[in-house]
Coordinates of C-alpha atoms in Angstrom, one line a residue:
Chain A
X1 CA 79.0 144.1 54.8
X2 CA 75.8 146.4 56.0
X3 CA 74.9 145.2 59.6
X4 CA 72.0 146.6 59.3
X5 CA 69.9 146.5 56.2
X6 CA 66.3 149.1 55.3
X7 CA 63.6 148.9 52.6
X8 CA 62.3 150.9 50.7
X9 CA 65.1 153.2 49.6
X10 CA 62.0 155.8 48.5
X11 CA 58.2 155.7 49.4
X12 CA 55.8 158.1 48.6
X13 CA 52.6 158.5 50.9
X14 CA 49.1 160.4 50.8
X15 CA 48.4 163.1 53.6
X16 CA 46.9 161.0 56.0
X17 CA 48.3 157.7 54.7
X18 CA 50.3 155.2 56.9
X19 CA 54.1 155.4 56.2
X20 CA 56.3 151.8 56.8
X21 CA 59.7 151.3 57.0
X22 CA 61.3 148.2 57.1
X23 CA 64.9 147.0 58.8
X24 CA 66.8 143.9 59.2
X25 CA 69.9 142.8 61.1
X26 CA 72.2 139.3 61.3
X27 CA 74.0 140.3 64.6
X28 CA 71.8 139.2 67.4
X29 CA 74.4 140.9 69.9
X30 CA 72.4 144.1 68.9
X31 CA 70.7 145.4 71.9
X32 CA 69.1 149.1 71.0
X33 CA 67.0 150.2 68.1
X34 CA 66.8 153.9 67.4
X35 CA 65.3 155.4 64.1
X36 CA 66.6 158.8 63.5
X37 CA 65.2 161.4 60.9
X38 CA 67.4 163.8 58.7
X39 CA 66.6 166.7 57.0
X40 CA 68.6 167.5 54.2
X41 CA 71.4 169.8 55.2
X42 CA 70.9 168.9 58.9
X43 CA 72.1 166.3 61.4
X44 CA 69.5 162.9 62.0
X45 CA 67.5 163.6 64.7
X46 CA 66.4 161.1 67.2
X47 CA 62.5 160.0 66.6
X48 CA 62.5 157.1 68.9
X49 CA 64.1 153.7 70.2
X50 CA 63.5 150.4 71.3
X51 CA 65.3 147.2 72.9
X52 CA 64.0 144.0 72.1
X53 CA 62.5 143.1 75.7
X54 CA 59.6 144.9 74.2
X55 CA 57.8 143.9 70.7
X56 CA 56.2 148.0 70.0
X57 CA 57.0 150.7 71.3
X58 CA 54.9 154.2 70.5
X59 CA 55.4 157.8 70.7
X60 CA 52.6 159.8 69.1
X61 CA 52.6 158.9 66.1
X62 CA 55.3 156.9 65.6
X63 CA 55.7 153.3 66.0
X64 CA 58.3 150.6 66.5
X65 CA 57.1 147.2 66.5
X66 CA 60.5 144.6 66.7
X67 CA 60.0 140.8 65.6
X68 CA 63.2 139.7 68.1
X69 CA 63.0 135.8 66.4
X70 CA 62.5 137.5 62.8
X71 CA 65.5 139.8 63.5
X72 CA 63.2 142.7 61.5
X73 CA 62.0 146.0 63.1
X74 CA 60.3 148.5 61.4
X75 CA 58.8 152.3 61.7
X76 CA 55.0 153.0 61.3
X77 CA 53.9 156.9 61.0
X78 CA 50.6 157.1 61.3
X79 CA 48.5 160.0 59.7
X80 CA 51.9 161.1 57.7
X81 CA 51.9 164.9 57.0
X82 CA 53.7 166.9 54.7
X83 CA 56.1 167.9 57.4
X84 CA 57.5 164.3 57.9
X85 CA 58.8 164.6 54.8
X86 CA 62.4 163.6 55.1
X87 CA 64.9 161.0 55.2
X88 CA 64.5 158.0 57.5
X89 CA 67.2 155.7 58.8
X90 CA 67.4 152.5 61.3
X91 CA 70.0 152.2 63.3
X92 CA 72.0 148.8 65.7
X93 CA 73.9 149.3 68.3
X94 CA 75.3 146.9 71.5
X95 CA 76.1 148.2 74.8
X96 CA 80.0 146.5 74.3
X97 CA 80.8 147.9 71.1
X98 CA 78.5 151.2 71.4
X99 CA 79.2 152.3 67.5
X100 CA 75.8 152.7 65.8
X101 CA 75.1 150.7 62.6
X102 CA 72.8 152.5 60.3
X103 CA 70.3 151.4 57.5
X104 CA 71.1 152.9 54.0
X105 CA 68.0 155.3 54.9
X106 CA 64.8 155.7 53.5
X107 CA 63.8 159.2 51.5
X108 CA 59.8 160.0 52.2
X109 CA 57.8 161.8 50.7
X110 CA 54.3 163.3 51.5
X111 CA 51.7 164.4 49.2
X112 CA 49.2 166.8 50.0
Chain B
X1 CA 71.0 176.1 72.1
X2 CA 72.7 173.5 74.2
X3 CA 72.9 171.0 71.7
X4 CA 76.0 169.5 70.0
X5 CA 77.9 171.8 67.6
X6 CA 80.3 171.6 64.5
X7 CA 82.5 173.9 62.9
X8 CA 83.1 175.2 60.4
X9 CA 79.1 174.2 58.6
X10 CA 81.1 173.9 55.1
X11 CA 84.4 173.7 53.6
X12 CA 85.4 173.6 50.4
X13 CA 89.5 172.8 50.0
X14 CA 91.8 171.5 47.3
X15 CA 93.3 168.4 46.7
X16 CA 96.3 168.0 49.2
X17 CA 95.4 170.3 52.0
X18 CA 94.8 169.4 55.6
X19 CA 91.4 170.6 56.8
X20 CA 90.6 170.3 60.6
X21 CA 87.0 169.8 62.3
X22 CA 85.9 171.1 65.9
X23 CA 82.9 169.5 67.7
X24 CA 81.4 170.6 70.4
X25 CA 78.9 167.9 72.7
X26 CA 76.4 168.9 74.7
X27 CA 77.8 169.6 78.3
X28 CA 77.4 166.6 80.3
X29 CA 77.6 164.4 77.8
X30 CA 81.0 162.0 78.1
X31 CA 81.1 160.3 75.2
X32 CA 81.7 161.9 71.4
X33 CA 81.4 160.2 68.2
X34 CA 82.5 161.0 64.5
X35 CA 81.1 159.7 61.6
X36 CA 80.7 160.1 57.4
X37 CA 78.0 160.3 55.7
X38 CA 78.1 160.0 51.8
X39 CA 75.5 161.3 49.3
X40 CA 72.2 158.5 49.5
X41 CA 74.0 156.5 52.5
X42 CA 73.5 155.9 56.1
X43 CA 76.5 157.7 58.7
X44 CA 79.4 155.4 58.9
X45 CA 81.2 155.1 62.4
X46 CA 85.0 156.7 62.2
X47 CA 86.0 156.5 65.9
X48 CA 84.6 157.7 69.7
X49 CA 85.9 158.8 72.9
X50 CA 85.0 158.4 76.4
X51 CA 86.2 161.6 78.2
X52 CA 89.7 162.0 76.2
X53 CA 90.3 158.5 75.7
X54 CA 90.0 157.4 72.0
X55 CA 88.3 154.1 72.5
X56 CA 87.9 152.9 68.9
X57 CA 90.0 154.1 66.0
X58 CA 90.3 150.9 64.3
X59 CA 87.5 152.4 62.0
X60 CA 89.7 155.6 60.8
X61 CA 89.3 155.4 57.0
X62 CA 93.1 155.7 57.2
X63 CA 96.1 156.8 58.3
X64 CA 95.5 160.7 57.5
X65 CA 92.5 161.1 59.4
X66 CA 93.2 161.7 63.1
X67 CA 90.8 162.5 65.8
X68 CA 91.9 164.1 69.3
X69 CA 89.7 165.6 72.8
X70 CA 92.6 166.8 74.6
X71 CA 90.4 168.0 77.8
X72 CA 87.6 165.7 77.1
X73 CA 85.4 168.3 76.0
X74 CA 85.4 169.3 72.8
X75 CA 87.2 167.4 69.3
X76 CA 88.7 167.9 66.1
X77 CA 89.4 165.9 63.6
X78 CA 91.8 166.4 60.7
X79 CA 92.3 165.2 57.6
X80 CA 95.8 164.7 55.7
X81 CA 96.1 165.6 52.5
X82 CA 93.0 165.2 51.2
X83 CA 91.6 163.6 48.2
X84 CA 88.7 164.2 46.6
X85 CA 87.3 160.9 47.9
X86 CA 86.9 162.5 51.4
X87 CA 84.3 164.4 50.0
X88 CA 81.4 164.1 52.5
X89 CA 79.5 165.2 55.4
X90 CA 81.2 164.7 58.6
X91 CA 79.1 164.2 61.8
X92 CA 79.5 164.4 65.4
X93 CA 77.9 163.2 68.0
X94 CA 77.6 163.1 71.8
X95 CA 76.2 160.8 74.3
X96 CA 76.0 160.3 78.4
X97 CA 77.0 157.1 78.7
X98 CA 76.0 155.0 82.1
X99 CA 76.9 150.7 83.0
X100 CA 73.2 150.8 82.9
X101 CA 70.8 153.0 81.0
X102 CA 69.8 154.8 77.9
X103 CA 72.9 155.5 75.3
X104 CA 71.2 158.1 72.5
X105 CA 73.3 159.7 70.2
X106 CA 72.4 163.2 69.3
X107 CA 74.1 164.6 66.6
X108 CA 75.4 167.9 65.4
X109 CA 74.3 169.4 62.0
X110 CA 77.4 168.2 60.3
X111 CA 80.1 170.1 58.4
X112 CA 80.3 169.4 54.7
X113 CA 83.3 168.7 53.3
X114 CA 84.1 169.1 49.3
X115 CA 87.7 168.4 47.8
X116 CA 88.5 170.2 44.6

């Protein structure tokens, strides 16, 4: 069963475009939110986190915003860029358990 | 570079043979995690350790993987007679965990494994 569930599987985006990424999760024991971003042949790479006592969180141009009653959080790049081509994936985790649950990751693309 | 490191980057083995895995974390860092990651999907947890206690291994795909940290530094993990099933990129990754604060994983740049 995927604890954690992310859509789109692909998305293309225009230099300068806004880039979304979607996540869901059922377990509401789930207390920290990181997004990580994976070049291929490489390891993911922390972008940033959350915990649902805050709805947004922002770190240049990357946002989180977390709908707690929705159980959704999602990704927003702003003014994507060729670089931030890669993939993208949501990940759960709870202090008690501490194993991450990651999203089936989301392969971005940005066009010139 | 003080990050977390694997070894060996690729391996290419046949069908049968037992391959072992080192991981390095970064220093300070008490806790170490392994995980797979198949072609199009997400990691998937394996097991972690906190110092050289193996906290979780209920996750071990099965009985011929094995994980150890002897000294609570660094860890291997081995595979038994593989199959070409285990084909995959295997992850580390290493964390200072606290009662009370911040858990990020940072993770190491993987070590592909394919099974003739």
């Amino acid at each position: 069963q995927q604890q954690v569930k992310q859509s789109p599987q692909s998305l293309i985006v225009q230099k300068g475009g806004i880039s979304i990424i979607n996540c869901a999760y059922e377990n509401t024991a789930f207390d920290y939110f990181p997004w990580y971003q994976q070049f291929p042949g490489k390891g993911p790479a922390l972008l940033i986190a959350i915990r649902p006592d805050v709805s947004e969180k922002k770190e240049g141009r990357f946002t989180i915003s977390f709908n707690k009653s929705a159980k959704q959080f999602s990704l927003h790049i702003m003014d994507s860029q060729p670089g931030d081509s890669a993939t993208y994936f949501c990940a759960a985790s709870m202090r008690a358990g501490n194993q991450f649950y990651f999203g089936t990751g989301t392969s971005l693309t940005v066009i010139p | 570079d003080t990050g977390v490191s694997q070894d060996p980057r690729h391996k290419i083995t046949k069908r049968g043979q037992n391959v072992t895995f080192r991981c390095d974390p970064i220093s300070e860092h008490n806790r170490l995690y392994w995980y797979r990651q198949t072609l199009g999907q997400g990691p998937e947890f394996l097991t972690y350790f906190q110092n050289e206690a193996q906290l979780e291994k209920s996750r071990l795909l099965s009985d011929r993987f094995s994980a150890e940290r002897p000294k609570g530094s660094f860890s291997t993990l081995e595979i038994q007679r593989t199959e070409q099933g285990d084909s995959a990129m295997y992850l580390c990754a290493s964390s200072f965990w606290r009662v009370i604060g911040e858990d990020t994983q940072y993770f190491g740049p993987g070590t592909r494994l394919t099974v003739l």
